[in-house]
XYZ file of C-alpha atoms in Angstrom:
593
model
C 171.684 28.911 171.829
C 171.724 28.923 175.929
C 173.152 32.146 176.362
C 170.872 33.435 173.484
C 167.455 31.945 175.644
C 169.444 33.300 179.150
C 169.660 36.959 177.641
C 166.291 36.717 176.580
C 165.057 35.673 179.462
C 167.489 38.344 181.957
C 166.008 40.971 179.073
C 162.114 40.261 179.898
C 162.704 39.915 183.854
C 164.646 43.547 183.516
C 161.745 45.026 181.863
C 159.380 43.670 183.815
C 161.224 44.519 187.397
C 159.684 47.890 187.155
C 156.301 47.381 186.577
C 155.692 44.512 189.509
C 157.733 46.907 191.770
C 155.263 50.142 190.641
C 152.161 47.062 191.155
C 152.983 46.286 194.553
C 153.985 49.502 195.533
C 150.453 50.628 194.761
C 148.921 47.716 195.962
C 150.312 48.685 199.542
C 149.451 52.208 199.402
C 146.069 51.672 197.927
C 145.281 48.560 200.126
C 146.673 50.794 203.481
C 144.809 53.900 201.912
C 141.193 51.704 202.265
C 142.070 50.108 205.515
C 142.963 53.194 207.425
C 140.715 55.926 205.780
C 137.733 54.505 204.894
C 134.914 53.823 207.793
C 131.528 53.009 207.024
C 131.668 51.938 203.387
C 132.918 55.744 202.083
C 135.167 56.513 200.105
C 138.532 57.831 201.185
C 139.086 61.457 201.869
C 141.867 61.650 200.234
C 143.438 59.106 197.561
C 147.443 59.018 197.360
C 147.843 55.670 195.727
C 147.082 57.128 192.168
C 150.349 59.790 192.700
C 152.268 57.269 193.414
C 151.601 55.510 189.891
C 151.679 58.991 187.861
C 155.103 59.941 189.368
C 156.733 56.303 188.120
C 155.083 57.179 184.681
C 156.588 60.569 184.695
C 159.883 59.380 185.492
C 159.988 56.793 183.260
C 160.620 56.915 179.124
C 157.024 57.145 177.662
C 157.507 53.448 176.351
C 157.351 51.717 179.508
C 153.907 53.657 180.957
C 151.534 51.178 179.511
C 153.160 48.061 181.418
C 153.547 50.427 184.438
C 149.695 51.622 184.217
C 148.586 47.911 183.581
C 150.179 46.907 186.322
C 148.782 49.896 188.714
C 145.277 49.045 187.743
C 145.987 45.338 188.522
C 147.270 45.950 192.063
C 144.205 48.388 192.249
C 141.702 45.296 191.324
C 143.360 43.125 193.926
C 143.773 45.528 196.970
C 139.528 45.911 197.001
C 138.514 42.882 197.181
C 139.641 42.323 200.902
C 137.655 45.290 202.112
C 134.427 43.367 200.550
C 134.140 44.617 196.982
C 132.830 42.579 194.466
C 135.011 41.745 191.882
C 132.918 44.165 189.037
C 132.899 46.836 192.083
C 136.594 46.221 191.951
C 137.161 46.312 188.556
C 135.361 49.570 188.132
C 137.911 50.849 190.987
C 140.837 49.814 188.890
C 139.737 50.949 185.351
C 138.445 54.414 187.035
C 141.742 55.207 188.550
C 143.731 53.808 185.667
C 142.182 56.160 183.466
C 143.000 59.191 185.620
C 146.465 58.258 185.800
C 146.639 57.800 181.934
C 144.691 61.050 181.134
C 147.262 63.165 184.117
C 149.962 61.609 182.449
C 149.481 62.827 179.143
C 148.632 65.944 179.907
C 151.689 66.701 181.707
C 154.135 64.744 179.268
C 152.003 66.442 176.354
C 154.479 69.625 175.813
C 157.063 69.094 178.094
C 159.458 66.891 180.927
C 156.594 65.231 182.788
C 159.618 64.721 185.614
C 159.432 68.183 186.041
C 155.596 69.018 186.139
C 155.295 68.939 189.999
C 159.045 70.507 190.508
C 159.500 73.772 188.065
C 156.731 76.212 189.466
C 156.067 77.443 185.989
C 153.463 74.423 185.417
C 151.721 74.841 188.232
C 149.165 76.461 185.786
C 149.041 72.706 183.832
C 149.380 70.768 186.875
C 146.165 72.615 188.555
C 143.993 72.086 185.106
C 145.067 68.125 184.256
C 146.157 66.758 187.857
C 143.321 69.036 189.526
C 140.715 69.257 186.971
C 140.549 67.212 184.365
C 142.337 63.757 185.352
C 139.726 63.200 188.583
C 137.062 64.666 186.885
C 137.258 61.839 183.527
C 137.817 59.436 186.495
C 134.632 60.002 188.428
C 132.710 58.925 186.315
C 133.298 55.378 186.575
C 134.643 55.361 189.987
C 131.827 57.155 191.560
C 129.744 54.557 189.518
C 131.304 52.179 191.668
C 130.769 53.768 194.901
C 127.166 54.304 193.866
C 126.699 50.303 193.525
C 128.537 49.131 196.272
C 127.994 52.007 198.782
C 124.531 52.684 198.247
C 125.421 56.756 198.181
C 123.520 59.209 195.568
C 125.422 59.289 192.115
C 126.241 62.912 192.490
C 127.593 62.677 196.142
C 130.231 59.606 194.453
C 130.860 61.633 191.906
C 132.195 64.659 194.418
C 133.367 62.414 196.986
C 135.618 60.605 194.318
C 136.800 63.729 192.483
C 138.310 66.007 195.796
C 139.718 62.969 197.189
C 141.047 61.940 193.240
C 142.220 65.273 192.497
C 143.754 66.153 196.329
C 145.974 62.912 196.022
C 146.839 63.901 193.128
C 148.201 67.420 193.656
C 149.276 67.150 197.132
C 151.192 63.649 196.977
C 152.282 63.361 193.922
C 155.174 66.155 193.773
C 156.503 64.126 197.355
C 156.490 60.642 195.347
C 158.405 62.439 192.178
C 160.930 64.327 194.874
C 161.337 60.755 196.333
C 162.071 58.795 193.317
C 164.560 61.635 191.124
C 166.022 62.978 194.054
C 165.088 66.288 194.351
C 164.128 65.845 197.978
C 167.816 64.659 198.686
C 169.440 67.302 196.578
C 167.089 70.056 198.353
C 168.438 68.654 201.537
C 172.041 68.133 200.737
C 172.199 72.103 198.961
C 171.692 73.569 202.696
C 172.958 73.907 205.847
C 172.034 73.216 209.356
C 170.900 75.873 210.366
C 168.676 76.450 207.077
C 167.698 72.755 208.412
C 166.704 73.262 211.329
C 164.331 76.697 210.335
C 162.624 74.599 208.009
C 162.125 71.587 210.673
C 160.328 74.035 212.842
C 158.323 75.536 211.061
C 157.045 72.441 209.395
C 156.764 71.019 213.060
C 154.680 74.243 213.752
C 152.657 73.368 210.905
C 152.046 69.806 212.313
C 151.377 71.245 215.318
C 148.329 74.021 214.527
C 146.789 71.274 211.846
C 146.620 68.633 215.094
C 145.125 71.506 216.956
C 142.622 72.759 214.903
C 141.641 69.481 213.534
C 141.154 67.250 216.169
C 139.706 70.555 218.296
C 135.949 71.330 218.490
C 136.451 75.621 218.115
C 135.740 76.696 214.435
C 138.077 79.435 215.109
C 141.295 77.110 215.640
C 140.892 76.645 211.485
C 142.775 79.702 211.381
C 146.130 78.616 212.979
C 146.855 76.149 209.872
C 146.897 79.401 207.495
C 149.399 81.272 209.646
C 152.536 78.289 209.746
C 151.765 77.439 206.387
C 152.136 80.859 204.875
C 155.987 81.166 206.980
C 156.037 77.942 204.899
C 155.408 79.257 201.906
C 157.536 82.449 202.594
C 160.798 81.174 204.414
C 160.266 77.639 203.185
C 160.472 77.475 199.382
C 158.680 75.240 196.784
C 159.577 71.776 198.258
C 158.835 72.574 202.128
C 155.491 73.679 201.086
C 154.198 70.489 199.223
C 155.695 68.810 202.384
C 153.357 71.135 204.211
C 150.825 70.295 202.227
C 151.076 66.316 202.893
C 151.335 67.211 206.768
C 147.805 68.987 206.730
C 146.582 66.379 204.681
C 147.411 63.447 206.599
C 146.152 65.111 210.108
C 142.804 66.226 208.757
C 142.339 62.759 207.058
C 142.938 60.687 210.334
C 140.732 63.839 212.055
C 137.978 63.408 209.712
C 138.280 59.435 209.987
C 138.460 59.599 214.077
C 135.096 61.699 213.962
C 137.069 64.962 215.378
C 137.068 68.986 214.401
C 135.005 71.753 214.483
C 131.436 72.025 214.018
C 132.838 73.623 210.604
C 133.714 70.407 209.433
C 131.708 67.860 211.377
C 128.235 70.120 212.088
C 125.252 69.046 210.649
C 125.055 70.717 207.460
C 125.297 67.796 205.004
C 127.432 69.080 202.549
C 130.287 70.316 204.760
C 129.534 66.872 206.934
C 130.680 65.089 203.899
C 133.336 66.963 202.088
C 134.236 69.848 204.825
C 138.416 68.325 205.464
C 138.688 68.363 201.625
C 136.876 71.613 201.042
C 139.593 73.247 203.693
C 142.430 71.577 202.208
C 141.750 72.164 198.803
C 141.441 75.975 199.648
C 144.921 75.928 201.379
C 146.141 74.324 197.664
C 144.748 77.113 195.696
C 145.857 79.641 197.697
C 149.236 78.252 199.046
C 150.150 76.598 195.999
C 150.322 79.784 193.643
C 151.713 81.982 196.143
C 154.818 79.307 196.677
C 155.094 78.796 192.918
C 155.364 82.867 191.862
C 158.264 82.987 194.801
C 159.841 79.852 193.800
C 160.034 81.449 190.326
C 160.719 84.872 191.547
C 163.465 83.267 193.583
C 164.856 81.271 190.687
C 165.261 84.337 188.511
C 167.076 86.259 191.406
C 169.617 82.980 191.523
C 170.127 83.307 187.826
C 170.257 87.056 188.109
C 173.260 86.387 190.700
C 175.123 83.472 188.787
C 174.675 86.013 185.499
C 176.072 88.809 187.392
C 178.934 86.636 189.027
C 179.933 84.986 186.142
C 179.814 88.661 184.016
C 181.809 90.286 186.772
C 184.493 86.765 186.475
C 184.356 87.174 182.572
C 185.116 90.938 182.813
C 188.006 90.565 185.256
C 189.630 88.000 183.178
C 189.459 89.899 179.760
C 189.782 93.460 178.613
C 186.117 94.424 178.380
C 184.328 97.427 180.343
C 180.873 97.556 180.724
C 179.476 100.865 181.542
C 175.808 102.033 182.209
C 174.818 105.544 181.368
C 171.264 107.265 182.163
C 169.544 109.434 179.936
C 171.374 112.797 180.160
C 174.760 110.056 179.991
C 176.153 109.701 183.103
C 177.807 106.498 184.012
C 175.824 104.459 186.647
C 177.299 101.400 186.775
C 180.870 99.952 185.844
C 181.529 96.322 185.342
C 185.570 95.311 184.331
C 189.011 96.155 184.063
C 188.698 100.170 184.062
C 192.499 100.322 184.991
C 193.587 98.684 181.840
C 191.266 100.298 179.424
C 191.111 103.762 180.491
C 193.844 104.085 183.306
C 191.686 105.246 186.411
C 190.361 103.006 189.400
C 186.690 102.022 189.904
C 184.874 104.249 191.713
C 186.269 107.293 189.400
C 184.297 106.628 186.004
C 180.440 106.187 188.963
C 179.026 109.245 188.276
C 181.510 110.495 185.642
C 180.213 112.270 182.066
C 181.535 111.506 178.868
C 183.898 114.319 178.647
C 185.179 113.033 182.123
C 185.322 109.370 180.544
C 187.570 110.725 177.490
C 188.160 113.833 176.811
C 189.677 112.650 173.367
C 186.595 110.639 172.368
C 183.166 112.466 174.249
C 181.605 113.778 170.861
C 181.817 110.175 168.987
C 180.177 108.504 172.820
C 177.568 111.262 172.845
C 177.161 110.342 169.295
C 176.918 106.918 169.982
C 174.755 107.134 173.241
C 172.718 109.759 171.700
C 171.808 107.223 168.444
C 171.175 104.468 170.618
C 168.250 106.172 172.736
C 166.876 107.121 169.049
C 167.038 103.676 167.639
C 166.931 101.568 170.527
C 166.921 98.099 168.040
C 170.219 99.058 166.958
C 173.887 98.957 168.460
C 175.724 102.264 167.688
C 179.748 101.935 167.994
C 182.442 104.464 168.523
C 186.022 104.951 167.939
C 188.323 106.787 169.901
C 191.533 107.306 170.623
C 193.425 107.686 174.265
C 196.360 109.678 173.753
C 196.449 111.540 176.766
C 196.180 108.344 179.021
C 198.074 106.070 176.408
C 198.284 105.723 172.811
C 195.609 103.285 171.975
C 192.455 102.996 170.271
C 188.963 102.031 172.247
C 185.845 100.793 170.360
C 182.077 101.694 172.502
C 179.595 99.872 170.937
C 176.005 101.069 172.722
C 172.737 99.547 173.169
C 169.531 101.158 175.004
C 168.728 99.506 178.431
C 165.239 98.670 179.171
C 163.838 98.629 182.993
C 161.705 95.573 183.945
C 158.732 97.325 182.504
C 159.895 98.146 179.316
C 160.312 101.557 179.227
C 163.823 102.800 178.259
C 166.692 104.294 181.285
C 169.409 104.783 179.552
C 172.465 102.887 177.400
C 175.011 100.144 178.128
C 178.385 100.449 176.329
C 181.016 97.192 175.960
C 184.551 99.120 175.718
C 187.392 97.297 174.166
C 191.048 98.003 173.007
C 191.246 97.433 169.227
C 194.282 98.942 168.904
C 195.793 95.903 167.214
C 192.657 95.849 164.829
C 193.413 99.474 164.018
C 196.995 99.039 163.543
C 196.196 96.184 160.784
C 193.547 98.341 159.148
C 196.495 100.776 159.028
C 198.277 98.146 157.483
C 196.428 97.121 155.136
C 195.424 100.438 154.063
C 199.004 101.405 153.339
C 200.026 98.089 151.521
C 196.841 98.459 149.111
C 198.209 101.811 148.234
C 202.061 102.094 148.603
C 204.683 100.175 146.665
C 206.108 97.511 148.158
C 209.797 98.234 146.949
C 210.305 101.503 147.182
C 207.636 102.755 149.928
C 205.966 105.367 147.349
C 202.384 105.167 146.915
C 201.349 102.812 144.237
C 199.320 104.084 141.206
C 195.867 103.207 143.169
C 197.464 105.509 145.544
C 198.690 107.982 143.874
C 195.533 108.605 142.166
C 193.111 108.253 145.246
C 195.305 111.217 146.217
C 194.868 113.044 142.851
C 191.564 112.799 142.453
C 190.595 113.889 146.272
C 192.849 117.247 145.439
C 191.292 117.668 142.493
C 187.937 117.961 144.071
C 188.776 121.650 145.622
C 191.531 122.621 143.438
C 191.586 126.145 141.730
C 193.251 126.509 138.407
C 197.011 126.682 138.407
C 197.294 125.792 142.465
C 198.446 122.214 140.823
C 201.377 120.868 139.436
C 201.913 117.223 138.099
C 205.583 116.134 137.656
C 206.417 112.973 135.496
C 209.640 111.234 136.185
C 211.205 108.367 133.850
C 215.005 107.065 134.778
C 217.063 107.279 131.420
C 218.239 104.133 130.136
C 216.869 102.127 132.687
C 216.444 99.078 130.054
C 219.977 99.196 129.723
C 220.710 99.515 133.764
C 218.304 96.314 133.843
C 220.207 94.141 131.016
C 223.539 94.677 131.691
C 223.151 94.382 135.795
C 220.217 92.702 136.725
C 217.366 93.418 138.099
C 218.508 93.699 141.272
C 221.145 96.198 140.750
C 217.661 98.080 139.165
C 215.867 97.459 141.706
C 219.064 99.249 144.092
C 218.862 102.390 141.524
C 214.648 102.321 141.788
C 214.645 102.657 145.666
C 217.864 105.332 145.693
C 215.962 107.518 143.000
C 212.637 107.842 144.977
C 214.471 108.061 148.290
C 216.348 111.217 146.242
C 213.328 112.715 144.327
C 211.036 112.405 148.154
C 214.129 114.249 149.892
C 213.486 117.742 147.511
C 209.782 118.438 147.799
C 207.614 118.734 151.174
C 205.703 116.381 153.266
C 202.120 117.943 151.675
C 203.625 116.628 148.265
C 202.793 113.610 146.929
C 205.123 111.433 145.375
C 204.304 107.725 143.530
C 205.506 105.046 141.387
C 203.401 104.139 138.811
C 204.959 100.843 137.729
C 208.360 100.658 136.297
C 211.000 102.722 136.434
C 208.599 106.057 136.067
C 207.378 108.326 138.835
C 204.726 111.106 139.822
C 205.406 114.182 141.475
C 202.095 116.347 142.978
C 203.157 119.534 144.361
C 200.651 121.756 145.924
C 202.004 125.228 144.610
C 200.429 128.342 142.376
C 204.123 129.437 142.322
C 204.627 128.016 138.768
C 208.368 129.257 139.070
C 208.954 127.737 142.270
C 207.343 124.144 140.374
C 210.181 124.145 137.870
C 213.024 125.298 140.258
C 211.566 122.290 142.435
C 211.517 119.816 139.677
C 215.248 120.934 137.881
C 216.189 120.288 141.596
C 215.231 116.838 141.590
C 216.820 116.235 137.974
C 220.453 117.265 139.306
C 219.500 115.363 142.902
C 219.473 112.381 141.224
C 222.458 112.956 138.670
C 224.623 114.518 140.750
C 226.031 111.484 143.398
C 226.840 107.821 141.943
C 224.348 105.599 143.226
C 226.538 102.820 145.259
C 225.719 99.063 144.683
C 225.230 96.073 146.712
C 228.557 94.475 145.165
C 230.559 98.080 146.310
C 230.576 99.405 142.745
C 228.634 102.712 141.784
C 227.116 104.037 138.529
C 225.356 107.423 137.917
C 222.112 107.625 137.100
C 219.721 110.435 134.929
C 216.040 111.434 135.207
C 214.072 112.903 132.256
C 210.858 115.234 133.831
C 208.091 116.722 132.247
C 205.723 118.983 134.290
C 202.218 120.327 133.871
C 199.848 122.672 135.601
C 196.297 122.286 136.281
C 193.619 124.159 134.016
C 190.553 124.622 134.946
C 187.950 121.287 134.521
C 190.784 119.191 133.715
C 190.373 115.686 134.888
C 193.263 113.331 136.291
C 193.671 111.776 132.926
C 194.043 114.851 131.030
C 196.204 116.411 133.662
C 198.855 113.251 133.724
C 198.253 112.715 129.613
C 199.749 116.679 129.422
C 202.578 116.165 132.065
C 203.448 112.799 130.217
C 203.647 114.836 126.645
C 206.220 117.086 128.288
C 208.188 114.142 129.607
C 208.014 112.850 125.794
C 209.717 116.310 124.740
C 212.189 116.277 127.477
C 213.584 112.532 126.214
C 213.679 113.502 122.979
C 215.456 116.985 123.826
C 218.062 114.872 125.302
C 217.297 113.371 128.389
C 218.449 114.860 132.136
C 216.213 117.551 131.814
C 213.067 119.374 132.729
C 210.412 120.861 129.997
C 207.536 122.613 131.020
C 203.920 121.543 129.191
């Protein structure tokens, strides 16, 4: 039951740690903030307190921001009563600002990481419009209430005099608090060297330097020197140096404005810039600085990935066989990424500039092809095959895409070449175990009559013949041996029936012990002499067995020739009849249909 009360009670002080450090936190910023910056019951120039708040929210899970806020608006309450508010002025204070934390808050957290709001320059865009805009501007309303009561100033001028000073804390101090607290000001620091140091230092000291002088100096003209540092800032300086910047400018021109310094520009007599003139100037050096910093932050950024991309594709193509090749429109190679020695046997710099015969003399019409279809149907990859024999016996696969310029409009292809020579060699594979017969290395019958039927699509009458074969007896071979001694007499008799006719022939196994014979001849003489060859082939030698005995073995073969219109049926149905005559005339013969 103790240690059940003690981790209750270490749980609550743990969740509560945070929000009385965020309280007093603000409570010293907000109380210093009034102490230093405020002179003759006005409101400060510039509030800071409120960032400080929104960048604990942001970097804390969304569950803890109410404690965090409550707290913030407490600490708020309390740090204006010792410069002489009432305790309703007070209150008004706290609610005010509490609200424009709350409403900046979920603004930024709305679509995205509200840790990153102030740090990724791509919202800058939401950071202007809820930090800048709307935040201070829901705020004013009761906080300028509050500095109409207790100030005695006009409604409207503590409505403006809250909202630039809201919305300038906000956007200038808030992205220094968040670098602060997740570390981004560290890790900025740590990622360079000295020397990158030491540039940034200065310029950020030069910064310091024109602000002090142009502030606390009485020439209108001296305004200017604060834009020149702060653009070489923005330019050599990068995203985080610049809101650094930023909080420089802002601090000298507060504790200008406070010491009754500057320019007539800011101080003259004109009531409007008497009043807001420091945050009119710095709040033109956000919107212009800001932007500008943020589109080369981003441009930068994309130029880092660009690199890392083009390192890491330049690692991945030296450590596998891929070549990447870029071709303009009339298909010259521009650019080579990848092992060009191992792919297509020749160094670098000799493919730069090279055409597609150049590339491969073996395979230009299927890249032209391929190039040629991409730049029609640029959504599309287009691939071809070709094969190297010249360089070495291998197959290459191009697959093309079109390549697009930053604007869109199409320069060109990009090819990815690889060796698929292995891939081609199983296709080959494949392709001759699905149509040859595994025991005797004959096509099969879906061979044999994928090779029929494509020579039947141009044959002319009688330019055909069709051979049947059928081993005599070979039930008898099969019972009395086995069928492995048959399967010895199967693969002697097709090595003996391949060895009489040519390499244009065709010869199969249909199944069994019979066999097909398609012999591209119109000699119809020549056809028979062929076939009686292959009858006294196979008779004429003992076959010799695995065990060292022999037997002798007979063919019967009928033999057909192709009419006109006949299909592959008909054609093997009439060779098949003649085969039926020649058993029953004997055996070990050949009859003609």
């Amino acid at each position: 039951m103790g240690q059940t009360h003690s981790r209750v009670i270490q749980n609550i002080a743990s969740q509560a740690a945070l929000p009385l450090l965020a309280g007093l936190a603000y409570f010293i910023v907000s109380y210093a903030t009034i102490t230093f910056t405020t002179r003759g019951g006005t409101v400060a120039p510039v509030w800071a307190a409120n960032a400080l708040l929104l960048a604990v929210i942001l970097t804390r899970p969304r569950a803890q921001a109410p404690a965090i806020l409550l707290a913030g608006i407490i600490a708020n309450a309390l740090s204006g009563l010792p410069a002489g508010n009432t305790f309703s002025t007070a209150l008004l204070y706290a609610l005010g600002n509490g609200l424009e934390v709350a409403v900046a808050a979920a603004g930024l957290m709305w679509r995205k990481d509200g840790s990153r709001a102030f740090s990724d320059p791509e919202t800058v865009p939401d950071v202007l419009i809820w930090a800048g805009l709307v935040a201070p501007a829901s705020s004013a309303f009761l906080g300028g209430l509050a500095a109409w009561l207790h100030h005695a100033h006009t409604l409207s001028e503590a409505y403006a005099r809250w909202f630039l000073a809201d919305a300038l804390g906000l956007l200038i101090f808030t992205p220094i608090f968040l670098a602060l607290i997740n570390g981004d000001l560290r890790r900025s620091l740590a990622g360079q060297g000295l020397r990158r140091k030491l540039e940034i230092a200065t310029l950020l000291a030069l910064t310091a330097g024109a602000a002090t002088l142009a502030f606390f100096s009485s020439e209108p003209m001296l305004l200017l020197l604060v834009i020149v540092p702060m653009l070489l800032v923005v330019l050599r300086g990068g995203w985080m140096s610049t809101k650094i910047a930023l909080a420089i400018v802002t601090f000298i021109g507060g504790a200008a404005m406070m010491g009754g310094y500057g320019s007539s520009v800011l101080q003259g007599s004109h009531s409007v810039l008497h009043l807001y003139g420091i945050q009119i100037f710095i709040a033109m050096l956000i919107v212009v600085q800001v932007p500008i910093s943020a589109m080369l932050a981003t441009r930068q950024a994309t130029i880092e990935r660009m690199r890392e991309s083009e390192q890491s594709l330049h690692l991945l193509a030296s450590r596998s066989p891929v070549l990447l090749l870029a071709f303009n429109l009339g298909g010259i190679c521009t650019r080579v990424v990848g092992t060009t020695e191992l792919l297509l046997d020749r160094p670098f710099d000799a493919l730069v500039g090279a055409s597609f015969p150049d590339i491969s003399e073996e395979g230009q019409y299927e890249l032209i092809r391929a190039h040629n279809a991409a730049l029609e149907d640029v959504s599309a990859s287009h691939t071809a095959e070709f094969r190297t024999v010249k360089l070495r016996d291998a197959w290459m696969e191009a697959v093309f895409r079109a390549h697009f310029d930053e604007s869109g409009r199409c320069i060109g292809t990009i090819a990815t070449v690889h060796d698929v020579t292995m891939r081609k060699k199983q296709e080959l594979w494949l392709s001759r175990t699905a149509t040859t017969d595994s025991l005797t290395g004959l096509l099969n019958r879906a061979g044999f009559h994928q090779r029929l039927d494509h020579a039947l699509l141009k044959a002319e009458p009688g330019t055909l013949s069709l051979a049947v074969i059928d081993i005599d007896r070979f039930k008898l071979i099969n019972d009395n041996s086995g069928h492995q001694v048959g399967d010895t007499v199967l693969k002697e008799i097709a090595r003996r029936i391949s060895s009489q006719v040519r390499a244009s022939d065709a010869v199969g196994r249909m199944g069994g012990d019979e066999f097909v014979v398609l012999l591209a001849t119109s000699n119809w003489e020549r056809v028979q002499e062929i076939c009686g060859r292959i009858v006294t082939t196979v008779n004429s030698e003992p076959i010799i067995l695995p065990s060292g005995n022999s037997l002798r073995a007979a063919i019967s073969c009928g033999v057909a020739r192709y009419s006109h219109g006949q299909s592959a049926e008909a054609f093997i149905h009439e060779a098949d009849t003649a085969l039926y005559r020649a058993k029953r005339g004997g055996r070990n013969q050949v009859v003609a249909a």
